[in-house]
mmCIF file of N, CA and C and ligand atoms in Angstrom:
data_model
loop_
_atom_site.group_PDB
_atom_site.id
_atom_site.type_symbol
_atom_site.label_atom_id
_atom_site.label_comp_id
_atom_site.label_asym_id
_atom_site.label_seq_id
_atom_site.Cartn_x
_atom_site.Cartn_y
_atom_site.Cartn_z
ATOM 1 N N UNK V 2 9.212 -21.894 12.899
ATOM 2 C CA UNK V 2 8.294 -21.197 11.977
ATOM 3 C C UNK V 2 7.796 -19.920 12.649
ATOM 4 N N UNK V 3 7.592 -18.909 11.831
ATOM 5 C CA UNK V 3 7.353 -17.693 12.668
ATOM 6 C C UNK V 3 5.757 -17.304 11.542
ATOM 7 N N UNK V 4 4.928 -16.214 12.237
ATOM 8 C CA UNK V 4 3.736 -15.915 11.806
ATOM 9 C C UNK V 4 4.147 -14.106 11.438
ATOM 10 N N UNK V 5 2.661 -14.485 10.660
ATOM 11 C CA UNK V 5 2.851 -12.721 10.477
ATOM 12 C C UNK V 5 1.400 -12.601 10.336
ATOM 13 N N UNK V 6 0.967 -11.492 11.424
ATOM 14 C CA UNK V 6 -0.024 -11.190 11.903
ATOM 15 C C UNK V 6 -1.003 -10.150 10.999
ATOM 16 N N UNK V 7 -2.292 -10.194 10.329
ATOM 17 C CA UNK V 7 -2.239 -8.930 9.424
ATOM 18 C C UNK V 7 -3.886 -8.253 9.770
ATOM 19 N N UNK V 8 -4.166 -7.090 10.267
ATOM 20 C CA UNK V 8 -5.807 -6.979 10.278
ATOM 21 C C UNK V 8 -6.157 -6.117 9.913
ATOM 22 N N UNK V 9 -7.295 -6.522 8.979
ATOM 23 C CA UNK V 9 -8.193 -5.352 7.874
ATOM 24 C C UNK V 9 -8.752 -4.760 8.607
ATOM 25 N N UNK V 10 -8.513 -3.458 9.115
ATOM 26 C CA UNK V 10 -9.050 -2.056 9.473
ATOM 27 C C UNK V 10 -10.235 -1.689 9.290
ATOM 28 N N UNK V 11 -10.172 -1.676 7.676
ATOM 29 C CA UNK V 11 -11.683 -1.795 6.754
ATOM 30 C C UNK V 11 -12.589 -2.703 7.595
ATOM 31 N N UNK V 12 -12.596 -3.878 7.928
ATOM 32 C CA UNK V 12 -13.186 -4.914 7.973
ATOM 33 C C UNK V 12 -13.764 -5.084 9.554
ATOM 34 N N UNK V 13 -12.832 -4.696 10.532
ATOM 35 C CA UNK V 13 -12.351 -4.639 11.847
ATOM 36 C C UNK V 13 -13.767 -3.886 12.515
ATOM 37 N N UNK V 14 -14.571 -3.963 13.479
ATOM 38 C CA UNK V 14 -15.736 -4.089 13.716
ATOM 39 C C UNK V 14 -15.491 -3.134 15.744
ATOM 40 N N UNK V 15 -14.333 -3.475 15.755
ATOM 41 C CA UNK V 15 -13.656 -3.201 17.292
ATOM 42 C C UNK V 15 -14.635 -3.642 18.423
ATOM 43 N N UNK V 16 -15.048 -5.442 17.914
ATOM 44 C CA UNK V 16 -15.721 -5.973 18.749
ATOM 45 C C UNK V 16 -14.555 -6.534 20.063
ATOM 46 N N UNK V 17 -13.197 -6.411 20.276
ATOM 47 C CA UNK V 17 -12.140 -6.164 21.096
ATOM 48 C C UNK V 17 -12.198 -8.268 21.330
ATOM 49 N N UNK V 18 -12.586 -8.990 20.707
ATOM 50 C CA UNK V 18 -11.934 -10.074 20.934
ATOM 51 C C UNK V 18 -11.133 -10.754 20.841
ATOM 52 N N UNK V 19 -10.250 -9.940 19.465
ATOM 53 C CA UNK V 19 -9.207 -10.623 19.925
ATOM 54 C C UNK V 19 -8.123 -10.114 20.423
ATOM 55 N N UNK V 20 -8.173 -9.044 21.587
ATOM 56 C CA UNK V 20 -7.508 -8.335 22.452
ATOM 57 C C UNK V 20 -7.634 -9.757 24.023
ATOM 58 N N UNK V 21 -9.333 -10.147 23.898
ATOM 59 C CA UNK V 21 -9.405 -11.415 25.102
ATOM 60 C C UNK V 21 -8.583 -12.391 24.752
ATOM 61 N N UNK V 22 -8.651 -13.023 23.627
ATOM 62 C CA UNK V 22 -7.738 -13.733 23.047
ATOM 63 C C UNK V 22 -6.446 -13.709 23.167
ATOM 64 N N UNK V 23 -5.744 -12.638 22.809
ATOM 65 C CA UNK V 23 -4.790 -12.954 22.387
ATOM 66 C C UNK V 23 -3.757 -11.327 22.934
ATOM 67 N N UNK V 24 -3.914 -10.666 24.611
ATOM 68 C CA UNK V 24 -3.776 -9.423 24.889
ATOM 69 C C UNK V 24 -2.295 -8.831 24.453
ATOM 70 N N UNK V 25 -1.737 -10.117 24.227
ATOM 71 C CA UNK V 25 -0.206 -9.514 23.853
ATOM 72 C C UNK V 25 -0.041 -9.111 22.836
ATOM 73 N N UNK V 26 -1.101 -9.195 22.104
ATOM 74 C CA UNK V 26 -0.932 -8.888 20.379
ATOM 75 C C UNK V 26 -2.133 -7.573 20.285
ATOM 76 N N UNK V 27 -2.883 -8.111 20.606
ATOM 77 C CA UNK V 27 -4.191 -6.895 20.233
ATOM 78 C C UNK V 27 -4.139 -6.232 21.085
ATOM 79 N N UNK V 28 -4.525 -4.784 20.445
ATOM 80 C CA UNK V 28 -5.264 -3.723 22.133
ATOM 81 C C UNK V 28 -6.297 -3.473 20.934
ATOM 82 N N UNK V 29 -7.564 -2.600 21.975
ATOM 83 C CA UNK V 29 -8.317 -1.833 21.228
ATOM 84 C C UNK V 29 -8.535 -0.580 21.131
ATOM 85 N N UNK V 30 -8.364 0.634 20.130
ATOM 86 C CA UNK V 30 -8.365 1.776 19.956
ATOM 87 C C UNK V 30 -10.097 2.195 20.166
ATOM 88 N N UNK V 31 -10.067 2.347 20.849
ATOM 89 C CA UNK V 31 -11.765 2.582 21.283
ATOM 90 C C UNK V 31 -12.112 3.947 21.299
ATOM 91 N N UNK V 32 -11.100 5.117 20.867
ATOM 92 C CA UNK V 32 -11.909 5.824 20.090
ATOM 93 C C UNK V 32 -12.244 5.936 18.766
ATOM 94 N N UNK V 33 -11.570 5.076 17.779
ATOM 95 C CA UNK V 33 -11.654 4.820 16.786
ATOM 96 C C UNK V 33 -12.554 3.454 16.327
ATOM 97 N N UNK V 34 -12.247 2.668 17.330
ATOM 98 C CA UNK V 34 -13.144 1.507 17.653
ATOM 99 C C UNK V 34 -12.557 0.306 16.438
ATOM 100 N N UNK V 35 -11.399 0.516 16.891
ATOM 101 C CA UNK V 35 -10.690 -0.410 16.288
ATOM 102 C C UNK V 35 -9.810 -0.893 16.760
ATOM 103 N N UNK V 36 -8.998 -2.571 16.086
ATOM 104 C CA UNK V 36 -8.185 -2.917 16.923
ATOM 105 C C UNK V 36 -6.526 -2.249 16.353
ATOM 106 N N UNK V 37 -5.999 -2.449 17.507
ATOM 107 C CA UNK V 37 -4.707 -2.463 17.270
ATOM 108 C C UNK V 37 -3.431 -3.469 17.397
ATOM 109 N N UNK V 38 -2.722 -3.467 16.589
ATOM 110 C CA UNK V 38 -1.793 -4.457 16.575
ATOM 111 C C UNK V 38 -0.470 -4.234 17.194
ATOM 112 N N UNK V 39 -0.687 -4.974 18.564
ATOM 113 C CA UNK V 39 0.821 -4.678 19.213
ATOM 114 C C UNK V 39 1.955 -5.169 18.629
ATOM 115 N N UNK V 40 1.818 -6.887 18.205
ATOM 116 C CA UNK V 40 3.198 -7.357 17.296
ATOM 117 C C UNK V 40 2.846 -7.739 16.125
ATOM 118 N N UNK V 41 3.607 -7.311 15.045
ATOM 119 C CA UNK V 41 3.061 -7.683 13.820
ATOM 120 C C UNK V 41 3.707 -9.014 13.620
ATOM 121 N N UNK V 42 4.869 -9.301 13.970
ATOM 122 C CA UNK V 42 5.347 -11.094 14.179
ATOM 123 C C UNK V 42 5.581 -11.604 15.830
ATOM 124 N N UNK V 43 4.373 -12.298 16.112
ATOM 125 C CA UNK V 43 4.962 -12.884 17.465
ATOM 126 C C UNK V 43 5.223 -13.728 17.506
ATOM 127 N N UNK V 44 6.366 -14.300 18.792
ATOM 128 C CA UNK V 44 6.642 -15.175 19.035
ATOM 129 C C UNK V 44 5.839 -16.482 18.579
ATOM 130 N N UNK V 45 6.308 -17.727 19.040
ATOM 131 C CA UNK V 45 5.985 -18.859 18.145
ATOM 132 C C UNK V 45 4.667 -19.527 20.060
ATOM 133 N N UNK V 46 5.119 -18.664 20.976
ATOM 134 C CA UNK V 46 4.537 -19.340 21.751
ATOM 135 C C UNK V 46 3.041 -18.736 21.902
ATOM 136 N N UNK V 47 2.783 -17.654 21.108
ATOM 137 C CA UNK V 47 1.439 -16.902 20.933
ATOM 138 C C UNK V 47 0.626 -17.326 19.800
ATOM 139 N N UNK V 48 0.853 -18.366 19.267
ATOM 140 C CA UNK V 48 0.545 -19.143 18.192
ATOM 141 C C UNK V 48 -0.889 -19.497 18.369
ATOM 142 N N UNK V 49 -1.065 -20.246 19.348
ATOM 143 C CA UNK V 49 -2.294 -20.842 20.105
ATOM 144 C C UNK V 49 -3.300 -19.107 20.440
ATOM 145 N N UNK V 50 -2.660 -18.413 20.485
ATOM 146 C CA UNK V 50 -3.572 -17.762 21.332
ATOM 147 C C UNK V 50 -4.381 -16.515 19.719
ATOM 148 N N UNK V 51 -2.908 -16.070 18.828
ATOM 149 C CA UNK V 51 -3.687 -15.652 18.054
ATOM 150 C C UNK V 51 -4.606 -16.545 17.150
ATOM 151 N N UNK V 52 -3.898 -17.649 16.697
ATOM 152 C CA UNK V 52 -5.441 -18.663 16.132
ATOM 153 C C UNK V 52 -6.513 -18.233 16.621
ATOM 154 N N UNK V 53 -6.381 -18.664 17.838
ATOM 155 C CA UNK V 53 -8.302 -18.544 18.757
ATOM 156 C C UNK V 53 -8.598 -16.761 18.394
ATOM 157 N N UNK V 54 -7.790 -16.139 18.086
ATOM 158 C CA UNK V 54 -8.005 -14.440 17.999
ATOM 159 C C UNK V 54 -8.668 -14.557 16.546
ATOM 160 N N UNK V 55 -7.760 -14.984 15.793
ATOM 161 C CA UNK V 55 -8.490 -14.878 14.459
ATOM 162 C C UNK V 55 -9.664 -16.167 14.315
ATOM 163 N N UNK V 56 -9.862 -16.750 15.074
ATOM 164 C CA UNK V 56 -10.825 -17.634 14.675
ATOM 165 C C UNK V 56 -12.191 -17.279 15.254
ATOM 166 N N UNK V 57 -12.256 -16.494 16.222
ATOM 167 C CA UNK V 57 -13.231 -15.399 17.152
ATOM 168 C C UNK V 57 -13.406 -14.854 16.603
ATOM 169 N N UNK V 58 -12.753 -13.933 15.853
ATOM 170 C CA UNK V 58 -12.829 -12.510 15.242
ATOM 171 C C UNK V 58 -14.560 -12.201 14.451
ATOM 172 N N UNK V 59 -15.684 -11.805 15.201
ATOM 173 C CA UNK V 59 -16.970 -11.626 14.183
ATOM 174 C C UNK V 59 -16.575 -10.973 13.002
ATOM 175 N N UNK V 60 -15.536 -10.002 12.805
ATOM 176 C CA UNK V 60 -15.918 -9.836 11.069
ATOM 177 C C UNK V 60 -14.576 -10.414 10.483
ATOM 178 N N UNK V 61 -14.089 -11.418 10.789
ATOM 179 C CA UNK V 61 -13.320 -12.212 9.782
ATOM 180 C C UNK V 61 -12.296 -11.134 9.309
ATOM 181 N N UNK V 62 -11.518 -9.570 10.578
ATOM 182 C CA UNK V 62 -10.527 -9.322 10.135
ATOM 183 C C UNK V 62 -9.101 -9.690 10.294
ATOM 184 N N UNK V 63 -8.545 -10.938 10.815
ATOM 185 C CA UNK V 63 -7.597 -11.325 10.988
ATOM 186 C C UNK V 63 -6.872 -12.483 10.316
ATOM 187 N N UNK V 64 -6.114 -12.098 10.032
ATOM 188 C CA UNK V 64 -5.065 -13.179 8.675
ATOM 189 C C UNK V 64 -4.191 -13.479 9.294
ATOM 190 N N UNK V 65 -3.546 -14.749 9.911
ATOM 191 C CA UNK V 65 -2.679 -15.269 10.271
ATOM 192 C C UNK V 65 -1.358 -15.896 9.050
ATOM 193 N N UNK V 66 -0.281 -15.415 8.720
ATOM 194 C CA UNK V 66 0.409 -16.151 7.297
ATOM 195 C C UNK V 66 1.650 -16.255 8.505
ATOM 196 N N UNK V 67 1.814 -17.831 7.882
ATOM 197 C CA UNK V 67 2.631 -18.646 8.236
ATOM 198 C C UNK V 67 3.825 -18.303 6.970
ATOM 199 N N UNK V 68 5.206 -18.115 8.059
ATOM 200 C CA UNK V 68 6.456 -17.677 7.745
ATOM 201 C C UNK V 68 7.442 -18.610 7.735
HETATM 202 S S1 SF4 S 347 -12.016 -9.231 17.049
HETATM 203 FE FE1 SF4 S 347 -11.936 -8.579 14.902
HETATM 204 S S2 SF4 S 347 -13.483 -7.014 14.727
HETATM 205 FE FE2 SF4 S 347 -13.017 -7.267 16.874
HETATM 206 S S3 SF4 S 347 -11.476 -5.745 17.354
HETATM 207 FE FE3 SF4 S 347 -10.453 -7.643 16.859
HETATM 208 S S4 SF4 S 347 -9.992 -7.493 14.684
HETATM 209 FE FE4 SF4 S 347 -11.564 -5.998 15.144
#
């Protein structure tokens, strides 16, 4: 099963947690103060790590859809 990673910009707060979470996927654009998305589908073994990213996330911008 593969994921597809998705984060509302709009929504996105660039409180950078889930860059702690999950560094292979997130960075943070900190002059914009937002995050950025390194893989938009990762691997199946980053599974665990973006959950805890989107489940951290203070403004609820991260959507995890299962592929
Ligand atoms: S944790 Fe949420 S609000 Fe913070 S940078 Fe990541 S996506 Fe944005």
């Amino acid at each position: 099963m593969s994921m597809k990673v998705i984060v509302d910009l709009q929504a996105c707060q660039g409180y950078a947690c889930c860059m702690m979470e999950a560094p292979a996927v997130f960075d943070l654009d900190e002059s914009a103060g937002k995050a950025i998305l390194l893989q938009e589908t990762p691997t199946d073994d980053l599974r665990a790590q973006v959950d805890s990213a989107a489940r951290v996330c203070p403004a609820r911008a991260i959507t995890v859809e299962n592929g």
